Amino acid sequence: MVKVLLFGRLADLAGWRERDFGPGPPSLSALRSLVAAGNQELAGALAGPGVQVAVDLDLVRGEAILGAGAEVAFLPPMSGG
Amino acid sequence: MVKVLLFGRLADLAGWRERDFGPGPPSLSALRSLVAAGNQELAGALAGPGVQVAVDLDLVRGEAILGAGAEVAFLPPMSGG
Amino acid sequence: MIRLTEQPFDPGAELNGFCRDRLGVGAVASFLGIARGEPGQASALELEAYPLFTQNEIAKIVASAVDRFGLHDVAVIHRIGAIPPGEAIVLVITASAHRREAFEACDFLMDYLKSRAPFWKREFGPAGPRWVEPTAGDLADIARWDRDAPRGGKTAGAAATNE
Amino acid sequence: MIRLTEQPFDPGAELNGFCRDRLGVGAVASFLGIARGEPGQASALELEAYPLFTQNEIAKIVASAVDRFGLHDVAVIHRIGAIPPGEAIVLVITASAHRREAFEACDFLMDYLKSRAPFWKREFGPAGPRWVEPTAGDLADIARWDRDAPRGGKTAGAAATNE
């Protein structure tokens, strides 16, 4: 089981902010396909520039192998302050 | 009568901060000599770099003719904040 | 100190609390961001965070600022959730011995928060809600610091007993 | 608002008062200078002003900063007289639509106060009292602004509803 979190406009496009995927997608790319399944707009946004991914609170670049119980967050371009 | 104000280390060197000079020195250079009379150290300091003069709350450069009742302030290098 | 809060905070009280008993600190710079908007508007903007991650990432940048600018201390207070017009969004306070470092660190931290800190901001303007992304100006602002060599401690000394 | 005061002032209360009801202002920068010194020391420094002249001269510079940086408002509160360690000496607050202008104006005003505003400052250090004059660093700091072209309004725009 992997917990997925979406933020900002990604959550708007998906219609959810947090969802569990199981029994356990082995890789980030596989997970990304599952998250965007049937939602072309979300698929495009997830692959878009400036979207970062954090696995268990650490930013990762490129591919990653996901452990059981991993928390994966998709982070669109950030702006605070 | 002209009112003279000294600030910072100029007041320390003179031993006073405010004094009236009369009946009325006509020019700034004449007044400067009166102010420093008998005090070499003060004379040097008044002529030193960075000492500015305000007449009636306006900075003046070089010579100035003083009206009756003028307020003349000698201002050593400034530092606030 | 780094704090994310869904409740309004009191900038003046935070500033005073930060400054209490700082006999060795001469210089305190601060920046306060306020939600702009129309009177009567329920909320000017809404800020989302990924709380633990956001806190961690800000902590890393604060640590780098302390090191780079030789700071005595830093406070970052950032509001999340819906923010009505006129209320404080963010307060950054930096303390150092001399003013140049306090100013630069505060400026740097705000540039970071604007374009690289994990927040997602939705504004409620006349044209409806929109997600805000860093502007070209924001990106240029933060890029200044990537380019520059560290500056902390490099400026000429100020007077001994106060900043 | 420009105020010279022989009494201690409350920086947090000043900041909050300054920010009240500013729906159009997104950015508030501030600088607070605190008297450094040893605990128990009666006074860290003593500041003398030529009150009316000092007030006038600061007002001129504040007006030029408002113009140059496009500020909404400015507050300068400057303590005079004897100042114990840990108490506030100076507070400068600048308000503008965007952060860059608020920061730069605050920085500029502090550089001015340090080296060109009509104050005379005596420090009470371990070696006895001494009159402080602007340091080489202070003079270099203020010279930056003589060199630079006006910058107000020249930076890239920030988001619409907050700074």
Coordinates of C-alpha atoms in Angstrom, one line a residue:
Chain A
M1 CA 0.0 0.0 0.0
V2 CA 1.3 3.5 -1.0
K3 CA -0.3 6.7 0.2
V4 CA -0.5 9.4 -2.5
L5 CA -0.9 13.1 -1.7
L6 CA -1.8 15.7 -4.3
F7 CA -1.4 19.5 -3.8
G8 CA -2.5 22.7 -5.4
R9 CA -4.0 22.4 -8.9
L10 CA -3.1 18.7 -9.1
A11 CA -5.7 18.0 -6.3
D12 CA -8.2 20.1 -8.2
L13 CA -7.7 18.2 -11.4
A14 CA -7.9 14.8 -9.7
G15 CA -10.8 15.7 -7.5
W16 CA -9.0 14.2 -4.4
R17 CA -6.1 15.1 -2.2
E18 CA -5.2 11.8 -0.6
R19 CA -5.7 8.2 -1.7
D20 CA -4.2 4.8 -1.0
F21 CA -2.9 2.7 -3.9
G22 CA -2.3 -1.0 -3.4
P23 CA -1.2 -3.7 -3.0
G24 CA 2.0 -1.8 -3.8
P25 CA 3.2 -0.3 -7.1
P26 CA 6.9 -1.0 -7.3
S27 CA 8.1 2.2 -9.0
L28 CA 7.3 5.8 -9.1
S29 CA 6.5 5.7 -12.9
A30 CA 4.1 2.8 -12.4
L31 CA 2.4 4.8 -9.6
R32 CA 2.2 7.9 -11.7
S33 CA 0.2 5.9 -14.4
L34 CA -2.1 4.6 -11.8
V35 CA -2.7 8.0 -10.2
A36 CA -3.6 9.5 -13.6
A37 CA -5.5 6.6 -15.0
G38 CA -8.5 7.8 -17.0
N39 CA -7.7 11.5 -16.4
Q40 CA -5.7 12.9 -19.4
E41 CA -5.5 16.4 -17.9
L42 CA -4.1 15.1 -14.6
A43 CA -1.7 12.9 -16.5
G44 CA -0.4 15.9 -18.4
A45 CA -0.2 18.0 -15.3
L46 CA 1.8 15.3 -13.4
A47 CA 4.3 15.1 -16.3
G48 CA 4.4 18.9 -16.6
P49 CA 7.4 21.1 -15.9
G50 CA 8.0 22.1 -12.3
V51 CA 6.1 19.2 -10.7
Q52 CA 8.3 17.6 -8.0
V53 CA 7.9 14.4 -6.1
A54 CA 8.6 13.7 -2.5
V55 CA 8.8 10.2 -1.2
D56 CA 8.6 9.9 2.6
L57 CA 9.2 13.6 2.9
D58 CA 12.3 13.6 0.7
L59 CA 12.4 15.1 -2.8
V60 CA 13.4 12.5 -5.4
R61 CA 14.4 13.0 -9.0
G62 CA 13.6 10.6 -11.8
E63 CA 12.7 7.1 -10.9
A64 CA 12.3 5.6 -7.4
I65 CA 11.5 2.3 -6.0
L66 CA 8.7 2.5 -3.4
G67 CA 8.7 0.6 -0.2
A68 CA 5.6 -0.7 1.4
G69 CA 3.8 2.1 3.2
A70 CA 5.6 4.8 1.3
E71 CA 4.0 8.3 1.2
V72 CA 4.3 9.8 -2.2
A73 CA 3.5 13.5 -2.7
F74 CA 3.1 15.2 -6.1
L75 CA 4.1 18.9 -5.7
P76 CA 3.2 21.4 -8.4
P77 CA 5.1 24.7 -8.6
M78 CA 5.3 26.3 -5.2
S79 CA 4.6 29.8 -4.1
G80 CA 4.3 31.0 -0.5
G81 CA 4.7 34.3 1.3
Chain B
M1 CA 22.4 88.8 19.2
V2 CA 23.1 85.4 17.7
K3 CA 22.4 82.1 19.4
V4 CA 25.1 79.5 18.9
L5 CA 24.5 75.7 19.4
L6 CA 27.3 73.1 19.6
F7 CA 26.7 69.4 19.3
G8 CA 28.6 66.2 19.9
R9 CA 32.3 66.5 20.6
L10 CA 32.2 70.2 19.7
A11 CA 30.1 70.8 22.9
D12 CA 32.5 68.7 24.9
L13 CA 35.5 70.7 23.7
A14 CA 33.8 74.0 24.4
G15 CA 32.4 73.0 27.7
W16 CA 29.0 74.5 26.7
R17 CA 26.2 73.6 24.3
E18 CA 24.4 76.9 23.8
R19 CA 25.5 80.5 24.2
D20 CA 24.5 83.9 22.9
F21 CA 26.9 86.2 21.1
G22 CA 26.2 89.8 20.7
P23 CA 25.6 92.5 19.8
G24 CA 25.7 90.7 16.4
P25 CA 28.6 89.3 14.5
P26 CA 28.0 90.1 10.9
S27 CA 29.4 87.0 9.3
L28 CA 29.8 83.3 10.0
S29 CA 33.6 83.5 9.8
A30 CA 33.6 86.3 12.4
L31 CA 31.3 84.3 14.6
R32 CA 33.4 81.1 14.3
S33 CA 36.4 83.1 15.6
L34 CA 34.4 84.4 18.5
V35 CA 33.1 80.9 19.4
A36 CA 36.6 79.4 19.4
A37 CA 38.4 82.4 21.1
G38 CA 41.0 81.1 23.5
N39 CA 40.3 77.5 22.7
Q40 CA 42.8 76.1 20.1
E41 CA 41.3 72.6 20.2
L42 CA 37.8 73.9 19.5
A43 CA 39.1 76.2 16.8
G44 CA 40.7 73.2 15.1
A45 CA 37.6 71.1 15.5
L46 CA 35.3 73.8 14.1
A47 CA 37.5 74.0 11.0
G48 CA 37.8 70.3 10.7
P49 CA 36.5 68.1 7.9
G50 CA 32.9 67.0 8.2
V51 CA 31.7 69.9 10.4
Q52 CA 28.6 71.4 8.9
V53 CA 26.8 74.6 9.8
A54 CA 23.1 75.3 10.0
V55 CA 21.7 78.8 10.1
D56 CA 18.1 79.0 11.2
L57 CA 17.7 75.2 10.5
D58 CA 19.1 75.3 7.0
L59 CA 22.5 74.0 6.1
V60 CA 24.8 76.6 4.7
R61 CA 28.1 76.2 2.8
G62 CA 31.0 78.7 3.0
E63 CA 30.3 82.2 4.2
A64 CA 26.9 83.5 5.4
I65 CA 25.7 86.8 6.6
L66 CA 23.8 86.5 9.9
G67 CA 20.6 88.3 10.7
A68 CA 19.8 89.6 14.1
G69 CA 18.4 86.7 16.2
A70 CA 19.9 84.0 14.0
E71 CA 20.4 80.6 15.4
V72 CA 23.7 79.1 14.3
A73 CA 24.5 75.4 14.9
F74 CA 27.9 73.7 14.4
L75 CA 27.4 70.1 13.5
P76 CA 30.2 67.6 13.7
P77 CA 30.0 64.3 11.7
M78 CA 26.6 62.7 12.2
S79 CA 25.7 59.2 13.2
G80 CA 22.4 57.9 14.2
G81 CA 20.6 54.6 14.2
Chain C
M1 CA 11.7 29.2 15.2
I2 CA 9.5 28.1 12.3
R3 CA 5.7 28.0 12.7
L4 CA 2.9 27.2 10.4
T5 CA -0.5 28.3 11.7
E6 CA -4.1 28.2 10.6
Q7 CA -4.9 31.0 13.1
P8 CA -4.2 34.7 12.7
F9 CA -1.1 35.8 14.4
D10 CA 0.0 39.1 16.0
P11 CA 3.1 40.4 14.2
G12 CA 3.9 43.0 16.9
A13 CA 3.7 40.5 19.7
E14 CA 5.9 38.1 17.6
L15 CA 8.5 40.8 17.0
N16 CA 8.6 41.8 20.7
G17 CA 8.9 38.2 21.8
F18 CA 11.7 37.6 19.3
C19 CA 13.6 40.7 20.6
R20 CA 13.3 40.0 24.3
D21 CA 16.6 39.7 26.2
R22 CA 18.8 40.0 23.2
L23 CA 21.7 42.0 24.7
G24 CA 24.1 40.8 22.1
V25 CA 22.0 41.6 19.0
G26 CA 22.1 45.0 17.4
A27 CA 20.1 44.5 14.3
V28 CA 16.7 43.0 13.7
A29 CA 15.1 43.1 10.2
S30 CA 11.7 41.9 9.5
F31 CA 9.3 41.4 6.6
L32 CA 5.5 41.1 7.0
G33 CA 3.3 40.1 4.1
I34 CA -0.3 41.1 4.3
A35 CA -3.2 39.7 2.3
R36 CA -4.5 42.4 0.0
G37 CA -8.0 42.6 -1.1
E38 CA -11.3 44.3 -0.9
P39 CA -13.0 45.1 2.4
G40 CA -15.8 42.6 3.2
Q41 CA -14.2 39.9 1.0
A42 CA -14.3 36.7 3.0
S43 CA -10.9 35.6 2.0
A44 CA -8.2 37.1 -0.2
L45 CA -6.3 33.9 -0.6
E46 CA -5.9 30.3 0.6
L47 CA -2.6 28.7 1.4
E48 CA -2.0 25.0 1.4
A49 CA 1.1 23.3 2.9
Y50 CA 2.4 19.8 3.3
P51 CA 3.0 20.5 7.0
L52 CA 5.8 18.2 8.0
F53 CA 7.6 18.5 4.6
T54 CA 7.1 22.3 4.5
Q55 CA 8.4 22.7 8.0
N56 CA 11.5 20.5 7.2
E57 CA 12.3 22.3 3.9
I58 CA 12.0 25.8 5.6
A59 CA 14.2 24.6 8.4
K60 CA 16.9 23.6 5.9
I61 CA 16.8 27.0 4.3
V62 CA 16.8 28.8 7.6
A63 CA 19.9 26.8 8.7
S64 CA 21.6 27.8 5.5
A65 CA 20.7 31.4 6.0
V66 CA 22.0 31.4 9.6
D67 CA 25.3 30.0 8.3
R68 CA 25.6 32.2 5.2
F69 CA 24.7 35.5 6.9
G70 CA 26.0 34.8 10.4
L71 CA 22.7 35.3 12.0
H72 CA 22.0 35.0 15.7
D73 CA 18.4 33.9 15.2
V74 CA 15.5 33.7 12.7
A75 CA 11.8 33.4 13.0
V76 CA 9.5 32.4 10.2
I77 CA 5.8 32.4 10.9
H78 CA 3.6 31.4 7.9
R79 CA -0.2 31.4 7.9
I80 CA -2.0 28.5 6.1
G81 CA -5.6 28.1 5.2
A82 CA -8.0 30.8 4.2
I83 CA -6.8 34.4 4.9
P84 CA -9.1 37.4 4.9
P85 CA -7.9 40.7 3.5
G86 CA -5.7 42.7 5.8
E87 CA -4.4 39.8 7.8
A88 CA -0.8 38.7 8.0
I89 CA 0.4 35.9 5.7
V90 CA 4.0 35.7 6.6
L91 CA 6.5 37.2 9.0
V92 CA 10.2 36.7 8.7
I93 CA 12.5 38.1 11.4
T94 CA 16.3 38.0 11.3
A95 CA 18.7 39.0 14.1
S96 CA 22.4 39.7 13.7
A97 CA 25.1 41.8 15.0
H98 CA 25.1 44.2 12.1
R99 CA 22.3 45.5 9.8
R100 CA 23.6 44.4 6.4
E101 CA 23.4 40.7 7.3
A102 CA 20.0 41.0 8.9
F103 CA 18.6 42.8 5.8
E104 CA 20.1 40.4 3.3
A105 CA 19.0 37.3 5.2
C106 CA 15.4 38.5 5.5
D107 CA 15.4 39.4 1.8
F108 CA 16.8 36.0 0.9
L109 CA 14.3 34.1 3.0
M110 CA 11.4 36.0 1.5
D111 CA 12.6 35.3 -2.0
Y112 CA 12.9 31.6 -1.1
L113 CA 9.4 31.5 0.5
K114 CA 7.9 33.2 -2.6
S115 CA 9.2 30.7 -5.1
R116 CA 10.7 27.6 -3.6
A117 CA 9.0 26.8 -0.3
P118 CA 6.3 24.1 -0.3
F119 CA 3.2 26.2 -0.3
W120 CA 0.4 26.3 -2.8
K121 CA -1.5 29.5 -3.0
R122 CA -4.9 30.2 -4.4
E123 CA -6.0 33.8 -4.9
F124 CA -9.6 34.9 -5.0
G125 CA -9.7 37.8 -7.4
P126 CA -12.5 39.4 -9.4
A127 CA -12.1 36.7 -12.1
G128 CA -12.5 33.9 -9.6
P129 CA -9.9 31.6 -7.9
R130 CA -6.6 30.9 -9.5
W131 CA -3.5 29.0 -8.4
V132 CA -0.5 31.3 -8.1
E133 CA 2.9 30.3 -9.5
P134 CA 6.1 32.2 -9.0
T135 CA 6.3 35.2 -11.3
A136 CA 9.3 35.9 -13.6
G137 CA 10.2 38.6 -11.0
D138 CA 10.1 36.0 -8.2
L139 CA 12.3 33.6 -10.1
A140 CA 14.8 36.5 -10.9
D141 CA 14.8 37.4 -7.2
I142 CA 15.7 34.0 -5.9
A143 CA 18.3 33.5 -8.7
R144 CA 20.2 36.5 -7.3
W145 CA 21.2 34.4 -4.4
D146 CA 22.3 31.3 -6.4
R147 CA 24.7 33.6 -8.4
D148 CA 26.1 35.5 -5.4
A149 CA 29.0 34.2 -3.3
P150 CA 28.1 34.0 0.3
R151 CA 28.1 37.4 1.8
G152 CA 27.8 36.8 5.6
G153 CA 30.5 38.5 7.6
K154 CA 32.0 40.1 4.5
T155 CA 30.7 43.6 4.9
A156 CA 32.6 46.3 6.7
G157 CA 32.2 46.4 10.5
A158 CA 29.8 48.7 12.2
A159 CA 30.2 50.4 15.6
A160 CA 30.9 48.2 18.6
T161 CA 27.9 48.7 20.9
N162 CA 25.0 49.0 18.6
E163 CA 24.1 48.2 15.0
Chain D
M1 CA 5.4 59.5 10.7
I2 CA 8.7 60.6 12.2
R3 CA 9.1 60.7 15.9
L4 CA 12.0 61.5 18.2
T5 CA 11.5 60.3 21.7
E6 CA 13.4 60.3 25.0
Q7 CA 11.2 57.5 26.3
P8 CA 11.5 53.8 25.5
F9 CA 9.1 52.8 22.7
D10 CA 7.4 49.5 22.0
P11 CA 8.5 48.2 18.5
G12 CA 5.7 45.6 18.3
A13 CA 3.0 48.1 19.2
E14 CA 4.4 50.5 16.6
L15 CA 4.5 47.8 13.9
N16 CA 0.9 46.8 14.6
G17 CA -0.3 50.4 14.7
F18 CA 1.4 51.0 11.4
C19 CA -0.2 48.0 9.7
R20 CA -3.7 48.6 10.9
D21 CA -6.3 48.9 8.2
R22 CA -3.9 48.6 5.3
L23 CA -6.0 46.7 2.8
G24 CA -4.0 47.9 -0.2
V25 CA -0.5 47.2 1.2
G26 CA 1.0 43.8 0.7
A27 CA 4.6 44.4 1.9
V28 CA 5.9 45.8 5.2
A29 CA 9.6 45.8 5.9
S30 CA 11.1 47.0 9.1
F31 CA 14.4 47.4 10.8
L32 CA 14.9 47.6 14.5
G33 CA 18.2 48.7 16.0
I34 CA 18.8 47.6 19.6
A35 CA 21.4 49.0 22.0
R36 CA 24.0 46.3 22.6
G37 CA 25.9 46.2 25.9
E38 CA 26.5 44.3 29.1
P39 CA 23.6 43.4 31.4
G40 CA 23.5 45.9 34.3
Q41 CA 25.2 48.6 32.4
A42 CA 23.3 51.9 33.0
S43 CA 23.4 53.1 29.4
A44 CA 25.0 51.6 26.3
L45 CA 24.9 54.8 24.4
E46 CA 23.6 58.4 24.4
L47 CA 22.1 60.0 21.4
E48 CA 21.8 63.8 20.9
A49 CA 19.6 65.4 18.3
Y50 CA 18.9 69.0 17.2
P51 CA 15.2 68.2 17.4
L52 CA 13.6 70.5 14.9
F53 CA 16.4 70.3 12.4
T54 CA 16.7 66.6 12.8
Q55 CA 13.0 66.1 12.3
N56 CA 13.1 68.3 9.2
E57 CA 16.1 66.6 7.6
I58 CA 14.6 63.1 8.2
A59 CA 11.3 64.3 6.7
K60 CA 13.2 65.3 3.5
I61 CA 14.8 61.9 3.2
V62 CA 11.6 60.1 3.9
A63 CA 9.8 62.1 1.2
S64 CA 12.6 61.3 -1.3
A65 CA 12.3 57.6 -0.3
V66 CA 8.5 57.6 -0.8
D67 CA 9.0 59.0 -4.2
R68 CA 12.0 56.9 -5.3
F69 CA 10.6 53.6 -4.1
G70 CA 6.9 54.2 -4.6
L71 CA 6.0 53.7 -0.9
H72 CA 2.6 53.8 0.6
D73 CA 3.9 54.9 4.0
V74 CA 6.9 55.2 6.2
A75 CA 7.5 55.3 10.0
V76 CA 10.8 56.4 11.6
I77 CA 11.0 56.3 15.3
H78 CA 14.3 57.3 16.8
R79 CA 15.2 57.3 20.5
I80 CA 17.3 60.1 21.9
G81 CA 19.0 60.6 25.2
A82 CA 20.6 57.7 27.3
I83 CA 19.7 54.3 26.1
P84 CA 20.2 51.2 28.3
P85 CA 21.4 47.9 26.8
G86 CA 18.6 45.9 25.2
E87 CA 16.4 48.8 24.4
A88 CA 15.3 49.9 21.0
I89 CA 17.2 52.8 19.4
V90 CA 15.6 53.1 16.0
L91 CA 12.7 51.5 14.2
V92 CA 12.1 52.1 10.4
I93 CA 9.0 50.7 8.8
T94 CA 8.2 50.9 5.1
A95 CA 5.0 49.8 3.4
S96 CA 4.6 49.2 -0.3
A97 CA 2.7 47.0 -2.8
H98 CA 5.6 44.7 -3.4
R99 CA 8.4 43.5 -1.2
R100 CA 11.4 44.6 -3.2
E101 CA 10.6 48.3 -2.8
A102 CA 9.8 47.9 0.9
F103 CA 13.1 46.2 1.6
E104 CA 15.2 48.6 -0.5
A105 CA 13.6 51.7 1.1
C106 CA 14.1 50.4 4.6
D107 CA 17.7 49.6 3.8
F108 CA 18.2 53.0 2.2
L109 CA 16.7 54.9 5.2
M110 CA 18.9 53.0 7.7
D111 CA 22.0 53.8 5.7
Y112 CA 21.0 57.4 5.7
L113 CA 20.3 57.4 9.5
K114 CA 23.6 55.8 10.2
S115 CA 25.7 58.3 8.4
R116 CA 23.8 61.5 7.4
A117 CA 21.0 62.1 9.8
P118 CA 21.6 64.8 12.4
F119 CA 22.3 62.7 15.5
W120 CA 25.4 62.5 17.6
K121 CA 26.0 59.3 19.3
R122 CA 28.3 58.6 22.3
E123 CA 29.0 55.0 23.2
F124 CA 29.9 53.8 26.7
G125 CA 32.3 51.0 26.1
P126 CA 34.9 49.4 28.4
A127 CA 37.4 52.1 27.4
G128 CA 35.1 54.9 28.4
P129 CA 32.8 57.2 26.4
R130 CA 33.5 58.0 22.8
W131 CA 31.7 59.9 20.0
V132 CA 30.8 57.6 17.2
E133 CA 31.4 58.7 13.6
P134 CA 30.2 56.8 10.5
T135 CA 32.5 53.9 9.7
A136 CA 34.0 53.2 6.3
G137 CA 31.3 50.6 6.0
D138 CA 28.6 53.1 6.8
L139 CA 29.9 55.5 4.2
A140 CA 30.2 52.7 1.6
D141 CA 26.6 51.7 2.4
I142 CA 25.1 55.1 1.8
A143 CA 27.2 55.7 -1.3
R144 CA 25.5 52.7 -3.0
W145 CA 22.3 54.8 -3.2
D146 CA 24.1 57.9 -4.7
R147 CA 25.4 55.7 -7.4
D148 CA 22.3 53.8 -8.3
A149 CA 19.6 55.0 -10.5
P150 CA 16.2 55.2 -8.8
R151 CA 14.8 51.7 -8.6
G152 CA 11.2 52.2 -7.4
G153 CA 8.7 50.5 -9.6
K154 CA 11.4 49.0 -11.8
T155 CA 11.2 45.5 -10.5
A156 CA 9.1 42.8 -12.0
G157 CA 5.5 42.6 -10.7
A158 CA 4.5 40.3 -8.0
A159 CA 1.1 38.6 -7.6
A160 CA -2.0 40.7 -7.6
T161 CA -3.6 40.2 -4.3
N162 CA -0.7 39.9 -1.9
E163 CA 3.0 40.7 -1.8

